[in-house]
JSON list of C-alpha atoms in Angstrom, two decimals:
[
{"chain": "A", "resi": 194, "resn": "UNK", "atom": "CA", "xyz": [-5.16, -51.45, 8.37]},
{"chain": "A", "resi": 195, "resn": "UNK", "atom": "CA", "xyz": [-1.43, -51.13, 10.01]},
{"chain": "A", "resi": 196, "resn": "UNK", "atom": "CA", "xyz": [1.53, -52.22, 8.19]},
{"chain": "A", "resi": 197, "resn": "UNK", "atom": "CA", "xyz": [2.63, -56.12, 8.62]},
{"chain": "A", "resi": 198, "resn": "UNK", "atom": "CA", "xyz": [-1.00, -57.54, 10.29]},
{"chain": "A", "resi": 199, "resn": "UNK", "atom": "CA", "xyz": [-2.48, -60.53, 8.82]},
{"chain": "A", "resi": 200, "resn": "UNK", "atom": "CA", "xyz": [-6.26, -61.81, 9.61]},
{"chain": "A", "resi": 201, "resn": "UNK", "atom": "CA", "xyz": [-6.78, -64.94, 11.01]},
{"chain": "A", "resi": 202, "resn": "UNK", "atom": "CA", "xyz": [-10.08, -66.08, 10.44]},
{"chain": "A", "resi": 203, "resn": "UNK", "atom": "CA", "xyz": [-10.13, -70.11, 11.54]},
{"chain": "A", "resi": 204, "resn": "UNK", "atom": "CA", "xyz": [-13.67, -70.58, 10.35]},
{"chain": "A", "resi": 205, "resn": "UNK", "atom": "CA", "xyz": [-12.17, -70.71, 6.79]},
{"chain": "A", "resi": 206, "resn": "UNK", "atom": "CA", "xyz": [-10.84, -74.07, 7.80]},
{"chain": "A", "resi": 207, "resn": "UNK", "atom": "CA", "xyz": [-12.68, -76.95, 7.21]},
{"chain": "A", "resi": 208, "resn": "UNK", "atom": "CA", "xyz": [-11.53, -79.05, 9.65]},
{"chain": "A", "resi": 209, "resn": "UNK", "atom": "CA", "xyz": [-11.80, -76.53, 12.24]},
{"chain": "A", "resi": 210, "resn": "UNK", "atom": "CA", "xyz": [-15.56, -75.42, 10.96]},
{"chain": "A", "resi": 211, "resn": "UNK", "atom": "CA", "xyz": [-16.16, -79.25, 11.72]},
{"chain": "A", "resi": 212, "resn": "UNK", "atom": "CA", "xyz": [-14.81, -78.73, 15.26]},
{"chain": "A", "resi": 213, "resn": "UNK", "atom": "CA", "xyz": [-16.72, -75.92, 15.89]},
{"chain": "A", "resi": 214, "resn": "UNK", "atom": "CA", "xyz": [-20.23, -77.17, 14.89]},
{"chain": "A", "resi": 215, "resn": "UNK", "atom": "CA", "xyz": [-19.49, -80.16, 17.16]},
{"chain": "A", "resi": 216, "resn": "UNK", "atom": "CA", "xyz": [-19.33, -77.96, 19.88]},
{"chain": "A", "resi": 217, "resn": "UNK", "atom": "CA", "xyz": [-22.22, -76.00, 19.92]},
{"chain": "A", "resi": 218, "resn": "UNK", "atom": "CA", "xyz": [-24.22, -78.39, 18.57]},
{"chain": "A", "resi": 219, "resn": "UNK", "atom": "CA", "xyz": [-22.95, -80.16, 21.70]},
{"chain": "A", "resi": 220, "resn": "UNK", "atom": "CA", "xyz": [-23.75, -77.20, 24.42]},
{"chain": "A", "resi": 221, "resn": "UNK", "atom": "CA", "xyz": [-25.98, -74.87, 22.32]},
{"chain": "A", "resi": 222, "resn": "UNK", "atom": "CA", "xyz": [-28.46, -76.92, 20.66]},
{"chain": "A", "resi": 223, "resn": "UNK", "atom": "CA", "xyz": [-31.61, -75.06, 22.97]},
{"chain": "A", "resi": 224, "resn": "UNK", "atom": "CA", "xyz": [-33.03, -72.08, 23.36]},
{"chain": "A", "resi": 225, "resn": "UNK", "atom": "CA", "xyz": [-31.94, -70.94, 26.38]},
{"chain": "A", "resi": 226, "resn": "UNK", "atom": "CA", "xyz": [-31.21, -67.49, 27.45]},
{"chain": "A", "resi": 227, "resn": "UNK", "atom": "CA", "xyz": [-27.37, -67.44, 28.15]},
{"chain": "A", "resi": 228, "resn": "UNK", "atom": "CA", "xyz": [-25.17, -64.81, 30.04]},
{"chain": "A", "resi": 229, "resn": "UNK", "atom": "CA", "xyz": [-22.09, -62.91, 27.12]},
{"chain": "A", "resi": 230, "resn": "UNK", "atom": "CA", "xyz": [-18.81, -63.05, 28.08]},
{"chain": "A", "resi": 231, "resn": "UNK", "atom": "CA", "xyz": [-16.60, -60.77, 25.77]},
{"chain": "A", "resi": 232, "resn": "UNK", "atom": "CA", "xyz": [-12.88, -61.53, 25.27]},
{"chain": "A", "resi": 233, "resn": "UNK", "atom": "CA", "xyz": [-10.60, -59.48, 22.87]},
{"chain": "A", "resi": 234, "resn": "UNK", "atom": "CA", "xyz": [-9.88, -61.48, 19.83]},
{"chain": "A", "resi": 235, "resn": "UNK", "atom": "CA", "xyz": [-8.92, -65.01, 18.88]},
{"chain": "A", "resi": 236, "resn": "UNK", "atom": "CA", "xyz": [-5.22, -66.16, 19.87]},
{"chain": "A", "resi": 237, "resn": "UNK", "atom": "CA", "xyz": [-3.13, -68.28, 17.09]},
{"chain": "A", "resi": 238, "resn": "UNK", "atom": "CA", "xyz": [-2.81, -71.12, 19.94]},
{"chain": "A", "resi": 239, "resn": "UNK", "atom": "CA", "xyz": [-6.67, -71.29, 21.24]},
{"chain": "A", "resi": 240, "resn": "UNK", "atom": "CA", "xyz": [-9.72, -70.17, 19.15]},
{"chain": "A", "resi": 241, "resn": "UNK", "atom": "CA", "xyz": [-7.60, -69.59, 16.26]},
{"chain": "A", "resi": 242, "resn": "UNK", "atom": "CA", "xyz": [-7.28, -73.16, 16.33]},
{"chain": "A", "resi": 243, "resn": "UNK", "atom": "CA", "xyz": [-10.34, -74.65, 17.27]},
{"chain": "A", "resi": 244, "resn": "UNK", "atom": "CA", "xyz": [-12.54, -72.19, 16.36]},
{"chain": "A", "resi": 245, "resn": "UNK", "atom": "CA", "xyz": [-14.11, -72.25, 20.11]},
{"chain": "A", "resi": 246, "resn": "UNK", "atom": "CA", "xyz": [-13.30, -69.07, 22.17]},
{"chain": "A", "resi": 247, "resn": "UNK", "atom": "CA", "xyz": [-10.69, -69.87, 25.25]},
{"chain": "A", "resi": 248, "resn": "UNK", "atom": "CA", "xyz": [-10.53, -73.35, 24.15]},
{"chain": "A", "resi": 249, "resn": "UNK", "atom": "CA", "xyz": [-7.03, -75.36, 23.00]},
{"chain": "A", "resi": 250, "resn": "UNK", "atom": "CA", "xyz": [-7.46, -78.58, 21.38]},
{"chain": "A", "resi": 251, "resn": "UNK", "atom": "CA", "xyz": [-6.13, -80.32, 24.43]},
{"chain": "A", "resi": 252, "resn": "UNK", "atom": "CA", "xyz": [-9.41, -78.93, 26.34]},
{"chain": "A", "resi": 253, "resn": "UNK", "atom": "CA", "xyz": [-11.29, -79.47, 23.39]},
{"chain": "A", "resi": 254, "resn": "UNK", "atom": "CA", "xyz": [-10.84, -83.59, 23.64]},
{"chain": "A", "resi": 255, "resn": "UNK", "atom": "CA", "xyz": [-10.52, -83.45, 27.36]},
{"chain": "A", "resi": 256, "resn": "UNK", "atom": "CA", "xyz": [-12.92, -81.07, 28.76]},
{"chain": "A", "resi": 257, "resn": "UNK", "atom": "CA", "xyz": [-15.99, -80.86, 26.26]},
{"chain": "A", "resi": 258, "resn": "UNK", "atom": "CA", "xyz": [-15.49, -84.49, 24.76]},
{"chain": "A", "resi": 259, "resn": "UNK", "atom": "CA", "xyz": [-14.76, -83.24, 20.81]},
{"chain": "A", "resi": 260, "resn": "UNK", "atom": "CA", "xyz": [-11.94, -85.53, 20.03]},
{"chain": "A", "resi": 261, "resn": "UNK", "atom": "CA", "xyz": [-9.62, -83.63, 16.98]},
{"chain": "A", "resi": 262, "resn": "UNK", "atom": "CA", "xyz": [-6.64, -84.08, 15.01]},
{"chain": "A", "resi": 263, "resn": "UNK", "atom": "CA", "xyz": [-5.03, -80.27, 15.79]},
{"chain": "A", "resi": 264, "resn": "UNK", "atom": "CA", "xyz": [-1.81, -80.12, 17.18]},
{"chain": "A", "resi": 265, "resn": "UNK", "atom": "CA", "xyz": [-2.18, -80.78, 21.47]},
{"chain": "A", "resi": 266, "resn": "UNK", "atom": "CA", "xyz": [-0.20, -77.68, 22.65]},
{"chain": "A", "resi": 267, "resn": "UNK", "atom": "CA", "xyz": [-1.94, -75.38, 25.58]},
{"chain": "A", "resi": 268, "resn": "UNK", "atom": "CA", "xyz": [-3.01, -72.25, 25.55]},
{"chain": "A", "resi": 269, "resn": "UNK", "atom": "CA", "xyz": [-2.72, -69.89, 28.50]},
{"chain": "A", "resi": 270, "resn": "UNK", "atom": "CA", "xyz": [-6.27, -68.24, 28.56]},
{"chain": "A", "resi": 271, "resn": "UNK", "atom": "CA", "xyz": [-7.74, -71.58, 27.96]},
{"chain": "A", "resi": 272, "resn": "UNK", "atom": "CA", "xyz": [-5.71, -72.98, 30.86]},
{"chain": "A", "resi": 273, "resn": "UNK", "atom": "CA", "xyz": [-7.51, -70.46, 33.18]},
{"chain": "A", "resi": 274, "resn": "UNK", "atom": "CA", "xyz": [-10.60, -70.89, 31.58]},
{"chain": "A", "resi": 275, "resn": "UNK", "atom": "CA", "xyz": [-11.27, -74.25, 31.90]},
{"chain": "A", "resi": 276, "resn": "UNK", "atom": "CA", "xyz": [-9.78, -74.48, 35.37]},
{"chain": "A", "resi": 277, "resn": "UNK", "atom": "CA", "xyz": [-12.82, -71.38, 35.70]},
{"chain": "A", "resi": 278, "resn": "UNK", "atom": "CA", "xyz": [-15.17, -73.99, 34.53]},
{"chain": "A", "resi": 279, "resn": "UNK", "atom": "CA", "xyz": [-14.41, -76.96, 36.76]},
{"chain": "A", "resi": 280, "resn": "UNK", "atom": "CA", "xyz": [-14.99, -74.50, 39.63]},
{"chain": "A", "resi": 281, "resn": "UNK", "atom": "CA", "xyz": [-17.89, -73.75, 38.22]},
{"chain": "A", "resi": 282, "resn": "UNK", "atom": "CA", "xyz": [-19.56, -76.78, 37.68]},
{"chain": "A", "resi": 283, "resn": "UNK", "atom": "CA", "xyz": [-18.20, -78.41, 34.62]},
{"chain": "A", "resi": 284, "resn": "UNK", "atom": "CA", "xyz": [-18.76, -77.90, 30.68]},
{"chain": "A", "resi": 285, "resn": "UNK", "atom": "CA", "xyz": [-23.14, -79.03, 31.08]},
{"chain": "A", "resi": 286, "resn": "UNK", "atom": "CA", "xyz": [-22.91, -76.21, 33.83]},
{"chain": "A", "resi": 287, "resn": "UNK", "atom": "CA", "xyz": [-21.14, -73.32, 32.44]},
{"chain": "A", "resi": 288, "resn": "UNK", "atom": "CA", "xyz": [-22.23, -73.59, 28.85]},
{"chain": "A", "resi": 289, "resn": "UNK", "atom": "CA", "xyz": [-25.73, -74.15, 30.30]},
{"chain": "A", "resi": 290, "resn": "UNK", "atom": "CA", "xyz": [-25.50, -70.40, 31.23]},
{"chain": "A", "resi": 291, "resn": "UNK", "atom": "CA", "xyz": [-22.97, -68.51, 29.72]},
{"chain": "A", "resi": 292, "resn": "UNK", "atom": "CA", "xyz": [-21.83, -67.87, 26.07]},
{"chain": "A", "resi": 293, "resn": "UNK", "atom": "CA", "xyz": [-18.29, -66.93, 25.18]},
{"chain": "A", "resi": 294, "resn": "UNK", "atom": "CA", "xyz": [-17.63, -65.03, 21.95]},
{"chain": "A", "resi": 295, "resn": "UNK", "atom": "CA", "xyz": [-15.18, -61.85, 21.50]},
{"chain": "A", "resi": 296, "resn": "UNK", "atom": "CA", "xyz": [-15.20, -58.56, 20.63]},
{"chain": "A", "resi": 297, "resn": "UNK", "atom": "CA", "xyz": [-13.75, -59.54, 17.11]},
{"chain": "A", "resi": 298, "resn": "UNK", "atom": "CA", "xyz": [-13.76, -63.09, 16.05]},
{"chain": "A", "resi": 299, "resn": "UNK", "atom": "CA", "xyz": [-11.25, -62.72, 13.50]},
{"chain": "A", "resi": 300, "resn": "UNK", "atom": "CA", "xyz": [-7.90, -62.69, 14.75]},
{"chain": "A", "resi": 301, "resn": "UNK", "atom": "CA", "xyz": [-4.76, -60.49, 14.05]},
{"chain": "A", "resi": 302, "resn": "UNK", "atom": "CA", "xyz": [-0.77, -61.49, 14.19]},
{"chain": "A", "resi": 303, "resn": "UNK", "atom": "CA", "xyz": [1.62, -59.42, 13.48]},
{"chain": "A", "resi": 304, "resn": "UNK", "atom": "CA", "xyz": [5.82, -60.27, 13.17]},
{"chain": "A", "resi": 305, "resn": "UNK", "atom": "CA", "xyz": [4.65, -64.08, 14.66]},
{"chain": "A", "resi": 306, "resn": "UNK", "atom": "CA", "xyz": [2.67, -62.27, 17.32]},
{"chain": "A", "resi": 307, "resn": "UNK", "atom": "CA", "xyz": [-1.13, -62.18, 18.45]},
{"chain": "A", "resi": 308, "resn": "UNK", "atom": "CA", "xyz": [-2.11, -58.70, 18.25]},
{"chain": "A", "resi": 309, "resn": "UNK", "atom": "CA", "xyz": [-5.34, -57.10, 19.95]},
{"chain": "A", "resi": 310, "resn": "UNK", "atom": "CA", "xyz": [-7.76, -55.29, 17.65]},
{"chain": "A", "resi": 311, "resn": "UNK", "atom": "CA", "xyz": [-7.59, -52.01, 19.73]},
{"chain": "A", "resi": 312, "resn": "UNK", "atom": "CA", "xyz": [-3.65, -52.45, 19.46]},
{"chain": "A", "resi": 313, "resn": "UNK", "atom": "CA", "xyz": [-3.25, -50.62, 16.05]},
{"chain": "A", "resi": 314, "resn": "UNK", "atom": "CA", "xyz": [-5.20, -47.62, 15.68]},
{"chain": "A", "resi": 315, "resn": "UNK", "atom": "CA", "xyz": [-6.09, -48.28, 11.98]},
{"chain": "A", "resi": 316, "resn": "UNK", "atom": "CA", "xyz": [-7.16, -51.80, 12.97]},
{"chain": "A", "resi": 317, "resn": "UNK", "atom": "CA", "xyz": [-9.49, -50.82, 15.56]},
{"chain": "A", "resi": 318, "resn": "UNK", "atom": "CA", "xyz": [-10.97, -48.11, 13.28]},
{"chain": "A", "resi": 319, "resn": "UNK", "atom": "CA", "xyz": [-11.24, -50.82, 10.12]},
{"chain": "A", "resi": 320, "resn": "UNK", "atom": "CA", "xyz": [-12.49, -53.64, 12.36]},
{"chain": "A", "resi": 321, "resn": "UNK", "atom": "CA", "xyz": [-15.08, -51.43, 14.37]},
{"chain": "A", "resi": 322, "resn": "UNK", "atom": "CA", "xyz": [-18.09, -51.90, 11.72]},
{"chain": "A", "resi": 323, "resn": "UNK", "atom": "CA", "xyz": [-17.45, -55.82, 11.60]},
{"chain": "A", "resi": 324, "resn": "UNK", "atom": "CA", "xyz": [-17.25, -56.12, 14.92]},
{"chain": "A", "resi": 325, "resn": "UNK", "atom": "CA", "xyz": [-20.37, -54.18, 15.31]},
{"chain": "A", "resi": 326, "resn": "UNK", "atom": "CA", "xyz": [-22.25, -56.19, 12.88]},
{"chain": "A", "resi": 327, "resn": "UNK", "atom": "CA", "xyz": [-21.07, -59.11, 14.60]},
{"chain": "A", "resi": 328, "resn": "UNK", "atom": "CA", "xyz": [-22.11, -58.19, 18.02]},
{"chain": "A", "resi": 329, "resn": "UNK", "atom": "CA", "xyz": [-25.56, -57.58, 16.65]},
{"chain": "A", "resi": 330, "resn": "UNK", "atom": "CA", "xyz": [-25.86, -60.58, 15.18]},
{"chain": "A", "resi": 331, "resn": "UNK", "atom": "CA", "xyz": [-25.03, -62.53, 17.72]},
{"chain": "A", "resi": 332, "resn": "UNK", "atom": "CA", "xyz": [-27.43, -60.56, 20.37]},
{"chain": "A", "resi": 333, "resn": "UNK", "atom": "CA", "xyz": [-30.13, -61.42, 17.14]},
{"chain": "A", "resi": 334, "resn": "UNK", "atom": "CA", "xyz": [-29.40, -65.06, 17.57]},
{"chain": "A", "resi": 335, "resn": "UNK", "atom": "CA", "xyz": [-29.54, -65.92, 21.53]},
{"chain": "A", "resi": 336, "resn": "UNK", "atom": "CA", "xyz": [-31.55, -64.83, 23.93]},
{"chain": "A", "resi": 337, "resn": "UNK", "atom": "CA", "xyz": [-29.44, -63.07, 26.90]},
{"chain": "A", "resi": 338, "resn": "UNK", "atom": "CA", "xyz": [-29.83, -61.21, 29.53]},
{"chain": "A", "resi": 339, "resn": "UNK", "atom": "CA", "xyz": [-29.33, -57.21, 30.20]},
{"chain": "A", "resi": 340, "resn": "UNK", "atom": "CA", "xyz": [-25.74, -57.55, 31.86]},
{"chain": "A", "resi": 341, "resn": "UNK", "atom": "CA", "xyz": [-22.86, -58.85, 30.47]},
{"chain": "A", "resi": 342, "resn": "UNK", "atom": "CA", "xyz": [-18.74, -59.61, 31.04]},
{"chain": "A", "resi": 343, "resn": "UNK", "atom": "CA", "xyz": [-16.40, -58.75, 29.56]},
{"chain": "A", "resi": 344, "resn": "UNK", "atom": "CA", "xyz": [-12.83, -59.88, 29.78]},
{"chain": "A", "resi": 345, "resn": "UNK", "atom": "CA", "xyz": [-10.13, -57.42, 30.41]},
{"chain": "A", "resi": 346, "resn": "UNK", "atom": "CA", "xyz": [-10.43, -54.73, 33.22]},
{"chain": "A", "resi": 347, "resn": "UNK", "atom": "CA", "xyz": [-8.25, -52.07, 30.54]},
{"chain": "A", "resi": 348, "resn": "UNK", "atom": "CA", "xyz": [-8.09, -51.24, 26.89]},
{"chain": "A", "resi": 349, "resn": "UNK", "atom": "CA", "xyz": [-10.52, -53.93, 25.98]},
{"chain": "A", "resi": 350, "resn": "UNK", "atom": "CA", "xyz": [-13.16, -52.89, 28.64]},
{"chain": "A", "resi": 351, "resn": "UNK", "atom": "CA", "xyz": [-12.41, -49.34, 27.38]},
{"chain": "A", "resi": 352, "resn": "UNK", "atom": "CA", "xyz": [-13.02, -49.99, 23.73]},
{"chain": "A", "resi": 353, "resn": "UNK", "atom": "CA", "xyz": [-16.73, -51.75, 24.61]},
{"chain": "A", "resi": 354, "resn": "UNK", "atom": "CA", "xyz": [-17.98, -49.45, 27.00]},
{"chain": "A", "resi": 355, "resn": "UNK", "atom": "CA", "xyz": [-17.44, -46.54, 24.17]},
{"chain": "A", "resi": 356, "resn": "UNK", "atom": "CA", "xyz": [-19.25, -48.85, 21.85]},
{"chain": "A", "resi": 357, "resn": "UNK", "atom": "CA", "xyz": [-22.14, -49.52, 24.22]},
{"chain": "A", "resi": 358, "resn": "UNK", "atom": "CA", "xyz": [-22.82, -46.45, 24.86]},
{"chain": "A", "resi": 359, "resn": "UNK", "atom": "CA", "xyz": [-22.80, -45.36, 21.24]},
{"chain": "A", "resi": 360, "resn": "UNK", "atom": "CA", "xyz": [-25.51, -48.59, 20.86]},
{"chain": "A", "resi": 361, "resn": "UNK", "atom": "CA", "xyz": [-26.87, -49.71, 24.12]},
{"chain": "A", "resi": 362, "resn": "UNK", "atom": "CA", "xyz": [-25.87, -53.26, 23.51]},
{"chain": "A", "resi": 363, "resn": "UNK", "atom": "CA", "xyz": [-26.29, -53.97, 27.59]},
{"chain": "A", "resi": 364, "resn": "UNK", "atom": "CA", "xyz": [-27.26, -52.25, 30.84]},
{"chain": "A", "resi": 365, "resn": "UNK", "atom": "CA", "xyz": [-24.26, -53.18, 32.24]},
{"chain": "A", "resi": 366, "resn": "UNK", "atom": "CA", "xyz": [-21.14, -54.63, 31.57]},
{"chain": "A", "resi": 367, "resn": "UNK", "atom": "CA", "xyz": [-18.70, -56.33, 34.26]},
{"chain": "A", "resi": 368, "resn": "UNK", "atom": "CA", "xyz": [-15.19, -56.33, 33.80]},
{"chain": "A", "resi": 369, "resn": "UNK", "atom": "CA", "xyz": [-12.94, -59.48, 34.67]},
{"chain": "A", "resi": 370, "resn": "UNK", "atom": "CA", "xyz": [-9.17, -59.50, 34.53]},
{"chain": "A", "resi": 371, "resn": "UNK", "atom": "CA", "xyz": [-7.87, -60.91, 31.50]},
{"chain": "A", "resi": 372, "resn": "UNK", "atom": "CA", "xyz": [-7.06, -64.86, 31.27]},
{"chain": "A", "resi": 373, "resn": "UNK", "atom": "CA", "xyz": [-3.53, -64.48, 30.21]},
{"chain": "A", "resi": 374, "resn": "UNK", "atom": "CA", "xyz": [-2.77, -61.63, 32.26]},
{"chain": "A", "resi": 375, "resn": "UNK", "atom": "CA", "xyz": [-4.04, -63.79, 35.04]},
{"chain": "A", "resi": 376, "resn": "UNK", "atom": "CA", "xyz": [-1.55, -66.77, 34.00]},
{"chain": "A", "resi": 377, "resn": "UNK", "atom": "CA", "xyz": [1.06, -64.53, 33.00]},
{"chain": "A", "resi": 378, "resn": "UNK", "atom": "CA", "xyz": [1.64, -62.67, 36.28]},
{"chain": "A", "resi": 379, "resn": "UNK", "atom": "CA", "xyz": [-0.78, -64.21, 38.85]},
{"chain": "A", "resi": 380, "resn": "UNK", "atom": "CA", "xyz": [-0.31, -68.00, 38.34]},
{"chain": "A", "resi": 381, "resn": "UNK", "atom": "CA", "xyz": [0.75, -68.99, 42.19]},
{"chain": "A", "resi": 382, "resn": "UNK", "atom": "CA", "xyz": [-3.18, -67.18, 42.93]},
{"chain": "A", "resi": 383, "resn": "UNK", "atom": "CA", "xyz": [-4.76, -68.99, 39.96]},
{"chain": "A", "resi": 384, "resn": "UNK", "atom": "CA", "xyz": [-7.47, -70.62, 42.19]},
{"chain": "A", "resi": 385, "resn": "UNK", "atom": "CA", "xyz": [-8.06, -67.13, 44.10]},
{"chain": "A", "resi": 386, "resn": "UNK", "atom": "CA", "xyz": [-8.53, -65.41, 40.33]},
{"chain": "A", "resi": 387, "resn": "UNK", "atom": "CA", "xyz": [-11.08, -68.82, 39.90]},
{"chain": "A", "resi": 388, "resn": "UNK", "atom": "CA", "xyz": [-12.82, -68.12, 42.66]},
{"chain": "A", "resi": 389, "resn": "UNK", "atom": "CA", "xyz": [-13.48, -63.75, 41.76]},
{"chain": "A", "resi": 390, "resn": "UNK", "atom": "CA", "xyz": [-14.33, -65.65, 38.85]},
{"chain": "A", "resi": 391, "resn": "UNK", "atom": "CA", "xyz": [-16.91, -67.83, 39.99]},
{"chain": "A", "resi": 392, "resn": "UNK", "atom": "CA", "xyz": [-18.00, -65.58, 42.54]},
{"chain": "A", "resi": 393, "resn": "UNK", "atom": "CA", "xyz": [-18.93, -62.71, 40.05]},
{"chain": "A", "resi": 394, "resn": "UNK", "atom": "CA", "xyz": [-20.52, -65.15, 37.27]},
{"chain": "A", "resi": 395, "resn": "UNK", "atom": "CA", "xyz": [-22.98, -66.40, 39.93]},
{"chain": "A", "resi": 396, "resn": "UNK", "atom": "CA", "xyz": [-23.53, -63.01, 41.76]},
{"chain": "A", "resi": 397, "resn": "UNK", "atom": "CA", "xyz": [-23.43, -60.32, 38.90]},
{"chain": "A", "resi": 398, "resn": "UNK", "atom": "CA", "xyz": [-23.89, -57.51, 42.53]},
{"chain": "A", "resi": 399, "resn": "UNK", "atom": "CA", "xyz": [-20.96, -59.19, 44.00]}
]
């Protein structure tokens, strides 16, 4: 692995494992078949926190109803995200049909920084068996359906269509623009980027 990276893995925190099995026990407690939606990695401010993928603990307590003691400072992707899931419907709506995980759910920082998996050469090529592993298991433990999304129209979109078509994972995967790239240099059309949003999640031939 590259010089100066650290792992974050949040599930090693007891506190945040507690937050975590509130939350799917919350939304995920059937057996119904649910729609994968592929990020990059955990970020230090959102799932690195909470353990939940796109969510800050501010969205945690306000949106999904898990009250928590972690520090109430926003993330940028989970900003986007949950304004994505009010135009959806709400939390009983979205989670009702879609499952968010990421292409790694450890997380990477280097120098103070999030860091993508696929950032680092030796990173992506130490990380690619885990992740692998991971994917599986998760595909082993919820029904889903033949397409998926994934979010990130470049490098990360990149990175999983080479690994589906080494494994055949899904028929088809759908590419989104990123979260933060959305809120880092599209914020005054945030509600048009909701809307591609919702339109694509209901209408995967959109």
């Amino acid at each position: 692995m590259g010089d100066g990276i650290s792992i974050m893995n949040p599930y090693l925190e007891p506190a945040t494992w507690n937050l975590t099995t509130q939350f799917y026990g919350k939304f995920y407690s059937d057996h119904r078949p649910r729609t994968f939606i592929f990020g990059i990695n955990p970020g230090r401010h959102g799932a690195g926190v909470t353990g939940v993928p796109f969510t800050d603990p501010i969205r945690l307590a306000e949106k999904c109803g898990i009250p928590n003691e972690m520090k109430r400072q926003a993330e940028l992707s989970s900003q986007f995200v949950y304004a994505l899931i009010d135009g959806y419907g709400g939390v009983d709506a979205f989670y009702g049909n879609f499952f968010f995980t990421a292409m790694s759910p450890l997380g990477f920082v280097r120098d103070g920084k999030n860091l993508n998996y696929y950032d680092d050469k030796e990173l992506l090529r130490a990380s690619e068996p885990y992740m692998l592993d991971c994917i599986r298991w998760q595909l082993d433990s919820m029904p889903t359906f033949s397409t998926c999304y994934c979010l990130g129209e470049g490098e990360n979109f990149k990175q999983f269509s080479r690994l589906n078509d080494q494994h055949r994972f899904f028929e088809k995967i759908i590419p989104l623009p990123h979260p933060r790239w959305v809120m880092q240099y599209r914020r005054k059309k945030l509600s048009e980027y909701v809307d591609v949003y919702v339109d694509k999640l209901k209408d995967p031939h959109h």
